């Protein structure tokens, strides 16, 4: 049994005949009009109109279906490229890249710290030559690419730009998303490198860079998904994601950016779990809350009040026992996401609790989206559940509870300070523990695990030869280092070091405890320097080491 988080005062699970959502919102036996007493123009509005509860576009899926993505990253860039081409040929409409842990942590594949991890959790990318192999023959002018990368997001974005430009494609023509959400890394996921201050400054700079030079690119995907995977409830996912969004917007404004230049390109990333109606209500509440926050707190134009989000079905809901049951779970979760109005969707393979998804499982997951999109009929009208007494009541209740949590974050001084205080982490740990208690007590049923189990061992799926993959990746890195212009690499890294060091000195000179952003006047920006280092074939690890030397490493024990 999972141990209780320290300082929690939890009671054992209670036997009750009451029904609740996964966020412990009580559910009535029947709902009536008085339970959904919404003002249509103020609380709902037509699709495409403020507060966007019913959708960000007037026609939604009648005009165009959501972008269908499958998350993929397999050892080497060449293997991942082959999977991308397979999925595009089978009807996928967007790419989604998973990187291995060394790449995410700014560690080159030949580092002793990378031993045993190269290519395991995703594709290994050390230099722009790997990115060339990853993207070979893919139509970057027309396909949208999402990259799940955070601490090293600036470097991987630079690599994407350099690959495109070396293929004759202007950076202004590229469209896609980098996750680039460090706050949730400190809260729930752990692939951080630098302290929050300089990390948030670099994120604000990426906002500026994309607004100026990559107008079709989303500079961030503010993610509730990983907090949900760590055990957050739907209410916490909603509240904490928006609290983080508020922090990023404040940081960018503090850096001198006009909100209306960057807000229209902010994007979000949510999980979709099994509680069908709560998930649908969560997505509807998210749009309404975000639009009001952006207008009321920041005076944002309507174009920046539209919450556009990607959804992934719940990885933590996949079970190794009776894995074919996951097909049904993923279908329900995909249905919730589409009924909730997502702009982009990844559906998990049924075998992902066992290993990297097979081609068969990935194809079936894609076909799940296609059947919903083309055969189910839910795309015929926008927000088909609007007006449901239950759904509208649940939407209101989720908003009310999430706003109460956001006010707690505000009282702590915002998301950055709430992270330092451990508020998010403790809240999520408590929810995860309580969920585990309910599962072990049989209150929360998981079919094939604590009910209707058959005792069969999970099937075995062959794993790749990771040692061979690691050896292959190291050989490629050696070749790049032998063939590059070493003086040019040293020159570009020195320029980056100088700029990062000057930013550190400027930050240290600021008065008060809180960093308020950076002054754009006379500032040497980092993104152009990172691009030049990448173009010279500097590696992810070399660039990360420069920034670490200037900014230090984040240690949560001393934050």
Coordinates of C-alpha atoms in Angstrom, one line a residue:
X1 CA 0.0 0.0 0.0
X2 CA 1.2 3.5 -0.8
X3 CA 2.3 5.4 2.3
X4 CA 0.5 8.6 3.3
X5 CA 2.1 11.9 2.5
X6 CA 3.7 13.5 5.5
X7 CA 1.5 16.1 7.2
X8 CA -1.7 14.7 5.7
X9 CA -4.6 14.1 8.0
X10 CA -6.5 11.4 6.1
X11 CA -9.4 9.3 7.2
X12 CA -9.8 5.8 5.9
X13 CA -12.2 5.3 2.9
X14 CA -15.8 5.5 4.0
X15 CA -18.6 3.1 3.0
X16 CA -21.3 5.2 1.3
X17 CA -24.2 4.7 -1.0
X18 CA -23.7 8.3 -2.3
X19 CA -22.4 8.7 -5.8
X20 CA -19.5 11.1 -6.5
X21 CA -17.3 12.1 -9.5
X22 CA -13.6 11.3 -9.4
X23 CA -13.1 14.7 -7.8
X24 CA -15.6 13.8 -5.0
X25 CA -18.3 16.1 -6.3
X26 CA -21.6 14.6 -5.1
X27 CA -24.0 13.4 -7.9
X28 CA -27.7 13.6 -7.5
X29 CA -30.1 10.9 -8.5
X30 CA -31.8 13.2 -11.0
X31 CA -31.1 16.8 -12.2
X32 CA -33.7 19.4 -12.9
X33 CA -33.7 22.9 -14.5
X34 CA -33.0 24.6 -11.2
X35 CA -29.7 22.7 -11.0
X36 CA -28.5 24.3 -14.2
X37 CA -29.6 27.9 -13.7
X38 CA -27.1 29.4 -16.2
X39 CA -27.4 32.7 -18.0
X40 CA -27.0 31.7 -21.6
X41 CA -25.2 34.9 -22.9
X42 CA -23.0 35.3 -19.8
X43 CA -22.2 31.7 -19.0
X44 CA -22.5 29.8 -22.3
X45 CA -22.8 31.9 -25.4
X46 CA -22.9 30.5 -28.9
X47 CA -19.8 28.5 -30.0
X48 CA -17.0 30.8 -31.0
X49 CA -18.3 33.6 -28.7
X50 CA -17.1 34.7 -25.3
X51 CA -16.8 33.0 -22.8
X52 CA -16.3 30.1 -25.3
X53 CA -17.8 27.5 -23.0
X54 CA -19.3 25.8 -26.0
X55 CA -16.2 25.9 -28.2
X56 CA -13.6 28.3 -29.6
X57 CA -14.8 28.1 -33.1
X58 CA -18.4 28.7 -34.4
X59 CA -18.5 25.6 -36.5
X60 CA -16.0 23.4 -34.5
X61 CA -15.8 19.9 -36.0
X62 CA -18.3 20.7 -38.8
X63 CA -15.7 23.0 -40.2
X64 CA -12.6 20.8 -39.5
X65 CA -12.0 17.8 -37.2
X66 CA -9.5 18.0 -34.4
X67 CA -5.8 17.3 -35.2
X68 CA -5.2 13.6 -34.8
X69 CA -1.8 12.9 -33.2
X70 CA 0.1 9.8 -32.0
X71 CA 2.9 10.3 -29.5
X72 CA 6.0 8.5 -30.7
X73 CA 9.7 8.3 -29.9
X74 CA 11.7 5.1 -30.5
X75 CA 15.4 4.9 -29.6
X76 CA 16.9 6.4 -32.7
X77 CA 15.7 9.2 -34.9
X78 CA 15.5 6.9 -37.9
X79 CA 13.2 4.5 -36.1
X80 CA 10.9 7.3 -35.0
X81 CA 10.9 8.8 -38.5
X82 CA 9.7 5.5 -39.8
X83 CA 6.8 5.4 -37.3
X84 CA 5.8 9.0 -38.2
X85 CA 5.7 8.1 -41.9
X86 CA 3.6 5.0 -41.1
X87 CA 1.1 7.0 -39.1
X88 CA 0.9 9.8 -41.6
X89 CA 0.2 7.3 -44.3
X90 CA -2.6 5.9 -42.2
X91 CA -4.3 9.2 -41.7
X92 CA -2.6 10.9 -38.8
X93 CA -2.8 14.7 -39.2
X94 CA -0.1 15.9 -36.8
X95 CA 3.2 14.7 -35.3
X96 CA 4.0 14.4 -31.6
X97 CA 7.6 13.7 -30.5
X98 CA 8.6 11.9 -27.3
X99 CA 12.3 12.5 -26.4
X100 CA 14.4 10.2 -24.2
X101 CA 15.3 11.3 -20.6
X102 CA 18.9 12.4 -21.4
X103 CA 17.6 14.7 -24.1
X104 CA 14.9 16.1 -21.8
X105 CA 17.5 16.6 -19.0
X106 CA 20.2 18.3 -21.2
X107 CA 22.5 15.3 -21.1
X108 CA 24.4 14.0 -24.2
X109 CA 24.2 10.3 -25.0
X110 CA 27.9 9.8 -24.3
X111 CA 27.6 11.2 -20.7
X112 CA 28.0 8.7 -17.9
X113 CA 24.8 10.1 -16.5
X114 CA 23.0 8.9 -19.6
X115 CA 24.1 5.3 -19.3
X116 CA 21.2 2.9 -19.6
X117 CA 18.7 5.6 -20.5
X118 CA 19.6 6.4 -24.1
X119 CA 16.5 5.9 -26.3
X120 CA 14.4 4.3 -23.6
X121 CA 11.6 6.8 -22.9
X122 CA 11.7 8.3 -26.4
X123 CA 14.0 9.3 -29.2
X124 CA 17.6 10.4 -28.5
X125 CA 18.5 13.8 -30.0
X126 CA 22.1 15.0 -29.4
X127 CA 22.7 17.3 -32.3
X128 CA 20.9 18.9 -35.2
X129 CA 22.0 15.9 -37.4
X130 CA 19.7 13.7 -35.3
X131 CA 16.9 16.2 -35.8
X132 CA 17.5 16.0 -39.6
X133 CA 17.1 12.2 -39.4
X134 CA 14.0 12.5 -37.2
X135 CA 12.3 14.8 -39.7
X136 CA 13.6 13.4 -43.0
X137 CA 11.1 13.5 -45.8
X138 CA 8.3 14.9 -43.5
X139 CA 6.3 17.8 -44.9
X140 CA 7.3 20.5 -42.4
X141 CA 5.5 23.2 -44.4
X142 CA 2.1 21.5 -43.9
X143 CA 2.3 19.2 -40.9
X144 CA 2.0 20.4 -37.3
X145 CA 4.7 19.1 -34.9
X146 CA 4.3 18.9 -31.2
X147 CA 7.4 18.4 -29.1
X148 CA 7.1 17.2 -25.5
X149 CA 10.2 19.1 -24.2
X150 CA 10.6 21.5 -21.4
X151 CA 14.0 22.3 -19.8
X152 CA 15.8 22.0 -23.2
X153 CA 12.8 23.4 -25.2
X154 CA 14.8 26.3 -26.5
X155 CA 17.5 24.0 -27.9
X156 CA 15.1 21.6 -29.6
X157 CA 13.1 24.5 -31.1
X158 CA 16.4 25.9 -32.4
X159 CA 17.2 22.5 -34.0
X160 CA 13.7 22.3 -35.6
X161 CA 14.3 25.8 -37.1
X162 CA 17.8 24.9 -38.4
X163 CA 16.6 21.7 -40.0
X164 CA 13.8 23.6 -41.8
X165 CA 16.1 26.4 -42.9
X166 CA 18.7 24.0 -44.2
X167 CA 15.9 22.4 -46.2
X168 CA 14.9 25.8 -47.6
X169 CA 11.8 26.3 -45.3
X170 CA 11.5 29.6 -43.6
X171 CA 10.9 29.6 -39.8
X172 CA 7.8 31.8 -40.4
X173 CA 6.2 28.9 -42.3
X174 CA 6.6 26.4 -39.4
X175 CA 3.6 25.5 -37.2
X176 CA 3.6 23.3 -34.1
X177 CA 4.1 23.5 -30.4
X178 CA 6.8 23.1 -27.8
X179 CA 5.6 22.1 -24.3
X180 CA 8.1 24.5 -22.6
X181 CA 6.1 24.3 -19.3
X182 CA 8.6 24.3 -16.4
X183 CA 6.3 25.0 -13.6
X184 CA 4.6 21.6 -13.9
X185 CA 8.0 20.0 -14.1
X186 CA 8.8 21.3 -10.6
X187 CA 5.3 20.2 -9.4
X188 CA 4.9 16.7 -10.8
X189 CA 7.3 15.5 -13.5
X190 CA 10.8 16.3 -12.5
X191 CA 12.7 16.9 -15.8
X192 CA 13.9 20.3 -14.8
X193 CA 17.5 21.6 -14.9
X194 CA 17.7 25.3 -14.0
X195 CA 16.0 27.3 -11.1
X196 CA 12.6 28.8 -11.7
X197 CA 13.8 32.4 -12.1
X198 CA 16.0 32.1 -15.3
X199 CA 13.8 29.3 -16.6
X200 CA 10.7 31.6 -16.5
X201 CA 12.8 34.4 -18.1
X202 CA 13.8 32.1 -21.0
X203 CA 10.2 31.0 -21.5
X204 CA 9.2 34.7 -21.7
X205 CA 11.9 35.2 -24.3
X206 CA 10.6 32.3 -26.3
X207 CA 7.1 34.0 -26.2
X208 CA 8.7 37.1 -27.7
X209 CA 10.8 35.2 -30.3
X210 CA 7.8 33.2 -31.6
X211 CA 5.6 36.3 -31.7
X212 CA 8.2 38.1 -33.8
X213 CA 9.5 35.3 -36.0
X214 CA 7.3 32.2 -35.8
X215 CA 3.7 33.5 -35.9
X216 CA 2.2 30.0 -36.5
X217 CA 4.1 28.4 -33.6
X218 CA 2.7 27.9 -30.1
X219 CA 5.6 28.8 -27.7
X220 CA 4.1 26.8 -24.8
X221 CA 1.7 24.1 -24.0
X222 CA 0.6 24.7 -20.4
X223 CA 0.1 21.2 -19.1
X224 CA -2.3 19.8 -16.6
X225 CA -1.7 16.3 -18.1
X226 CA 1.3 15.4 -16.0
X227 CA -0.2 16.7 -12.8
X228 CA -3.2 14.5 -13.5
X229 CA -0.8 11.6 -14.2
X230 CA 0.8 12.2 -10.8
X231 CA -2.6 11.9 -9.0
X232 CA -4.3 15.2 -9.3
X233 CA -8.1 15.2 -9.5
X234 CA -9.9 16.9 -12.4
X235 CA -10.5 19.9 -10.2
X236 CA -6.8 20.2 -9.3
X237 CA -5.8 19.7 -12.9
X238 CA -8.0 22.5 -14.0
X239 CA -7.0 24.9 -11.2
X240 CA -3.3 24.3 -11.2
X241 CA -3.0 24.5 -15.0
X242 CA -4.7 27.9 -15.0
X243 CA -2.7 29.1 -12.0
X244 CA 0.5 28.2 -13.9
X245 CA -0.9 30.0 -17.0
X246 CA -1.5 33.2 -14.9
X247 CA 2.2 33.0 -13.8
X248 CA 3.5 32.7 -17.3
X249 CA 1.3 35.6 -18.5
X250 CA 2.5 37.8 -15.6
X251 CA 6.1 36.9 -16.4
X252 CA 5.8 37.8 -20.1
X253 CA 4.1 41.1 -19.3
X254 CA 6.8 41.8 -16.8
X255 CA 9.4 41.2 -19.6
X256 CA 7.7 44.0 -21.5
X257 CA 5.6 42.0 -23.9
X258 CA 2.1 43.2 -25.0
X259 CA -0.3 40.5 -24.0
X260 CA -2.2 40.7 -27.3
X261 CA 1.0 39.8 -29.2
X262 CA 1.5 36.4 -27.5
X263 CA -1.7 35.4 -25.9
X264 CA -3.3 34.1 -29.1
X265 CA -0.5 31.5 -29.4
X266 CA -0.7 30.1 -25.9
X267 CA -1.9 26.5 -25.9
X268 CA -2.8 24.0 -23.2
X269 CA -2.6 20.2 -22.6
X270 CA -5.1 18.3 -20.6
X271 CA -5.6 14.6 -19.7
X272 CA -8.9 12.8 -20.4
X273 CA -9.8 10.1 -17.9
X274 CA -12.7 7.7 -17.4
X275 CA -15.3 9.8 -15.7
X276 CA -17.0 10.7 -18.9
X277 CA -19.3 13.6 -17.8
X278 CA -16.8 15.1 -15.4
X279 CA -14.2 15.2 -18.1
X280 CA -16.6 16.9 -20.6
X281 CA -17.6 19.4 -18.0
X282 CA -13.9 20.0 -17.1
X283 CA -13.1 21.0 -20.7
X284 CA -16.1 23.3 -20.9
X285 CA -15.2 24.9 -17.6
X286 CA -11.6 25.4 -18.6
X287 CA -12.5 27.5 -21.6
X288 CA -14.9 29.7 -19.6
X289 CA -12.5 30.2 -16.7
X290 CA -9.6 31.0 -19.0
X291 CA -11.5 33.5 -21.0
X292 CA -12.7 35.4 -17.9
X293 CA -9.2 35.3 -16.3
X294 CA -7.6 36.7 -19.5
X295 CA -10.1 39.5 -19.9
X296 CA -10.7 40.4 -16.3
X297 CA -7.1 40.1 -15.0
X298 CA -5.1 41.1 -18.0
X299 CA -7.5 43.0 -20.3
X300 CA -6.7 40.7 -23.2
X301 CA -8.5 41.0 -26.5
X302 CA -11.0 38.4 -27.4
X303 CA -8.6 36.5 -29.8
X304 CA -6.3 35.8 -26.8
X305 CA -9.2 34.7 -24.6
X306 CA -9.8 31.5 -26.6
X307 CA -8.3 28.5 -24.9
X308 CA -7.0 26.0 -27.5
X309 CA -5.9 22.7 -26.1
X310 CA -4.5 19.3 -26.9
X311 CA -5.8 16.3 -25.0
X312 CA -4.1 12.9 -24.3
X313 CA -6.0 9.9 -23.0
X314 CA -4.9 8.9 -19.5
X315 CA -1.6 7.0 -19.4
X316 CA -2.1 6.2 -15.7
X317 CA -5.5 4.6 -16.4
X318 CA -3.9 2.0 -18.7
X319 CA -3.6 -1.4 -17.0
X320 CA -1.2 -4.2 -17.6
X321 CA -3.8 -6.7 -16.6
X322 CA -6.3 -7.6 -19.3
X323 CA -4.7 -5.0 -21.6
X324 CA -7.4 -5.2 -24.3
X325 CA -9.7 -3.5 -21.7
X326 CA -7.6 -0.4 -22.4
X327 CA -9.2 -0.2 -25.9
X328 CA -12.5 0.6 -24.2
X329 CA -11.0 3.0 -21.7
X330 CA -9.2 4.9 -24.4
X331 CA -12.4 5.1 -26.5
X332 CA -14.4 6.6 -23.6
X333 CA -11.6 9.1 -22.9
X334 CA -11.4 10.1 -26.5
X335 CA -15.2 10.5 -26.6
X336 CA -15.0 12.8 -23.6
X337 CA -12.2 14.9 -25.2
X338 CA -14.1 15.4 -28.4
X339 CA -17.5 16.0 -26.8
X340 CA -15.6 18.5 -24.7
X341 CA -14.2 20.3 -27.8
X342 CA -10.5 19.6 -27.9
X343 CA -8.4 21.0 -30.8
X344 CA -6.0 18.1 -30.9
X345 CA -6.0 14.5 -29.5
X346 CA -3.6 11.7 -28.8
X347 CA -5.1 8.3 -28.1
X348 CA -2.9 5.8 -26.2
X349 CA -2.1 2.3 -27.5
X350 CA -3.7 -0.4 -25.4
X351 CA -0.3 -2.1 -24.8
X352 CA 1.5 1.0 -23.4
X353 CA 1.3 -0.3 -19.8
X354 CA 3.5 -3.1 -21.0
X355 CA 6.0 -1.5 -23.4
X356 CA 6.4 1.0 -26.2
X357 CA 3.2 0.8 -28.3
X358 CA 3.4 -1.7 -31.2
X359 CA 2.5 -0.5 -34.7
X360 CA -0.7 -2.5 -34.4
X361 CA -1.7 -0.8 -31.2
X362 CA -0.8 2.7 -32.4
X363 CA -2.8 2.1 -35.6
X364 CA -5.9 0.9 -33.6
X365 CA -5.6 4.0 -31.3
X366 CA -5.6 6.2 -34.4
X367 CA -8.5 4.3 -35.9
X368 CA -10.4 5.0 -32.6
X369 CA -10.2 8.7 -33.3
X370 CA -11.1 8.2 -36.9
X371 CA -14.2 6.2 -36.1
X372 CA -15.4 8.8 -33.6
X373 CA -14.7 11.5 -36.1
X374 CA -16.3 9.9 -39.1
X375 CA -18.8 7.4 -37.9
X376 CA -20.2 8.4 -34.5
X377 CA -22.2 11.5 -35.5
X378 CA -20.9 13.6 -32.6
X379 CA -19.3 16.0 -35.0
X380 CA -22.6 16.9 -36.6
X381 CA -23.4 19.7 -34.1
X382 CA -21.3 21.8 -31.8
X383 CA -21.3 21.0 -28.0
X384 CA -24.2 18.5 -28.2
X385 CA -24.4 18.1 -24.4
X386 CA -25.0 21.8 -23.8
X387 CA -28.2 22.4 -21.8
X388 CA -28.0 19.0 -20.0
X389 CA -29.0 19.8 -16.5
X390 CA -26.3 17.4 -15.2
X391 CA -23.5 18.7 -17.5
X392 CA -24.2 22.3 -16.9
X393 CA -24.4 21.8 -13.1
X394 CA -21.2 19.9 -13.1
X395 CA -19.5 22.5 -15.3
X396 CA -20.5 25.2 -12.7
X397 CA -19.3 23.1 -9.8
X398 CA -15.9 22.3 -11.3
X399 CA -15.4 26.0 -12.0
X400 CA -16.4 27.0 -8.5
X401 CA -14.0 24.5 -6.9
X402 CA -11.2 25.2 -9.2
X403 CA -11.5 29.0 -8.7
X404 CA -11.3 28.4 -4.9
X405 CA -8.0 26.6 -5.4
X406 CA -6.7 29.4 -7.7
X407 CA -7.5 31.9 -5.0
X408 CA -5.3 29.9 -2.6
X409 CA -2.4 30.0 -5.1
X410 CA -3.0 33.8 -5.4
X411 CA -2.8 34.1 -1.6
X412 CA 0.6 32.4 -1.6
X413 CA 1.9 34.9 -4.1
X414 CA 1.3 33.1 -7.4
X415 CA 2.4 29.8 -8.9
X416 CA 6.1 30.2 -8.6
X417 CA 5.9 30.8 -4.8
X418 CA 3.3 28.1 -4.4
X419 CA 5.7 25.6 -6.0
X420 CA 8.5 26.7 -3.7
X421 CA 6.1 26.3 -0.7
X422 CA 5.2 22.8 -1.9
X423 CA 1.5 23.6 -2.1
X424 CA 0.8 22.0 -5.5
X425 CA 2.9 18.9 -4.6
X426 CA 1.2 18.3 -1.3
X427 CA -2.3 18.7 -2.7
X428 CA -1.6 16.2 -5.5
X429 CA 0.2 13.7 -3.2
X430 CA -2.8 13.7 -0.9
X431 CA -5.2 13.1 -3.8
X432 CA -3.1 10.3 -5.2
X433 CA -2.9 8.6 -1.8
X434 CA -6.7 8.9 -1.2
X435 CA -7.3 7.4 -4.7
X436 CA -5.1 4.5 -3.9
X437 CA -6.9 3.8 -0.7
X438 CA -10.2 3.7 -2.5
X439 CA -8.8 1.3 -5.1
X440 CA -7.5 -1.0 -2.4
X441 CA -10.7 -0.9 -0.5
X442 CA -12.7 -1.7 -3.7
X443 CA -14.6 1.6 -3.6
X444 CA -13.1 2.7 -6.9
X445 CA -13.5 -0.2 -9.4
X446 CA -10.9 -1.0 -11.9
X447 CA -12.1 -3.8 -14.1
X448 CA -9.6 -6.6 -14.4
X449 CA -7.6 -5.4 -11.4
X450 CA -9.7 -5.2 -8.3
X451 CA -12.9 -6.5 -9.8
X452 CA -13.5 -9.2 -12.5
X453 CA -9.8 -10.2 -12.3
X454 CA -8.9 -13.5 -13.9
X455 CA -5.4 -14.0 -12.4
X456 CA -3.7 -14.2 -15.8
X457 CA -0.2 -12.9 -16.1
X458 CA 0.1 -9.8 -18.3
X459 CA 1.4 -10.7 -21.8
X460 CA 5.0 -10.2 -22.6
X461 CA 6.0 -7.8 -25.4
X462 CA 9.5 -8.0 -26.7
X463 CA 11.7 -4.9 -25.9
X464 CA 14.2 -3.3 -28.3
X465 CA 17.9 -4.0 -27.8
X466 CA 18.6 -0.8 -26.0
X467 CA 22.3 -1.5 -25.7
X468 CA 22.6 -1.7 -29.5
X469 CA 20.5 1.5 -29.8
X470 CA 22.8 3.3 -27.3
X471 CA 25.9 2.1 -29.2
X472 CA 24.5 3.3 -32.5
X473 CA 23.7 6.7 -31.0
X474 CA 27.1 7.2 -29.5
X475 CA 28.7 6.4 -32.9
X476 CA 26.6 9.1 -34.6
X477 CA 27.6 11.6 -31.9
X478 CA 31.3 10.8 -32.4
X479 CA 31.1 11.4 -36.1
X480 CA 29.4 14.8 -35.7
X481 CA 32.0 15.9 -33.2
X482 CA 34.8 14.8 -35.5
X483 CA 33.4 16.6 -38.6
X484 CA 32.2 19.9 -37.2
X485 CA 34.2 23.2 -37.1
X486 CA 35.4 23.1 -33.5
X487 CA 36.5 26.8 -33.4
X488 CA 33.0 27.8 -34.6
X489 CA 31.4 25.7 -31.9
X490 CA 33.6 27.3 -29.3
X491 CA 32.8 30.7 -30.6
X492 CA 29.1 30.2 -30.5
X493 CA 29.1 28.7 -27.0
X494 CA 31.3 31.5 -25.7
X495 CA 28.8 34.1 -27.0
X496 CA 26.0 32.1 -25.3
X497 CA 27.9 32.0 -22.1
X498 CA 28.5 35.7 -22.1
X499 CA 24.9 36.5 -22.7
X500 CA 23.6 34.1 -20.1
X501 CA 26.1 35.4 -17.5
X502 CA 25.1 39.0 -18.1
X503 CA 21.5 38.0 -17.5
X504 CA 22.5 36.4 -14.3
X505 CA 24.3 39.5 -13.1
X506 CA 21.4 41.7 -14.1
X507 CA 19.0 39.5 -12.2
X508 CA 21.2 39.5 -9.1
X509 CA 21.2 43.3 -9.1
X510 CA 17.4 43.6 -9.1
X511 CA 15.9 44.8 -5.9
X512 CA 13.5 42.7 -3.8
X513 CA 12.9 39.0 -3.6
X514 CA 10.8 38.6 -6.7
X515 CA 12.3 38.8 -10.2
X516 CA 10.0 41.0 -12.3
X517 CA 11.2 40.0 -15.7
X518 CA 13.9 41.5 -17.9
X519 CA 14.3 44.8 -19.6
X520 CA 14.2 44.5 -23.4
X521 CA 16.3 47.6 -23.9
X522 CA 19.8 46.7 -24.9
X523 CA 19.3 43.1 -24.0
X524 CA 21.2 40.3 -25.8
X525 CA 18.6 37.6 -26.3
X526 CA 19.5 33.9 -26.0
X527 CA 17.4 32.3 -28.7
X528 CA 19.5 33.7 -31.7
X529 CA 22.6 32.5 -29.9
X530 CA 21.2 29.1 -29.3
X531 CA 20.2 28.8 -32.9
X532 CA 23.8 29.7 -34.0
X533 CA 25.3 27.1 -31.6
X534 CA 22.9 24.5 -33.0
X535 CA 23.8 25.5 -36.5
X536 CA 27.5 25.0 -35.6
X537 CA 26.6 21.4 -34.5
X538 CA 26.9 22.1 -30.7
X539 CA 25.1 19.4 -28.8
X540 CA 22.1 19.5 -26.4
X541 CA 24.4 18.7 -23.5
X542 CA 27.0 21.4 -24.4
X543 CA 24.3 24.1 -24.6
X544 CA 22.7 22.9 -21.4
X545 CA 26.0 22.9 -19.6
X546 CA 26.7 26.5 -20.5
X547 CA 23.3 27.6 -19.1
X548 CA 23.8 25.4 -16.0
X549 CA 27.2 27.0 -15.3
X550 CA 25.6 30.5 -15.5
X551 CA 22.3 29.8 -13.7
X552 CA 23.0 26.9 -11.5
X553 CA 20.8 23.8 -11.0
X554 CA 17.4 23.7 -9.3
X555 CA 17.5 21.9 -6.0
X556 CA 13.9 21.6 -4.5
X557 CA 15.3 20.8 -1.1
X558 CA 16.8 24.3 -1.0
X559 CA 14.2 26.3 -2.9

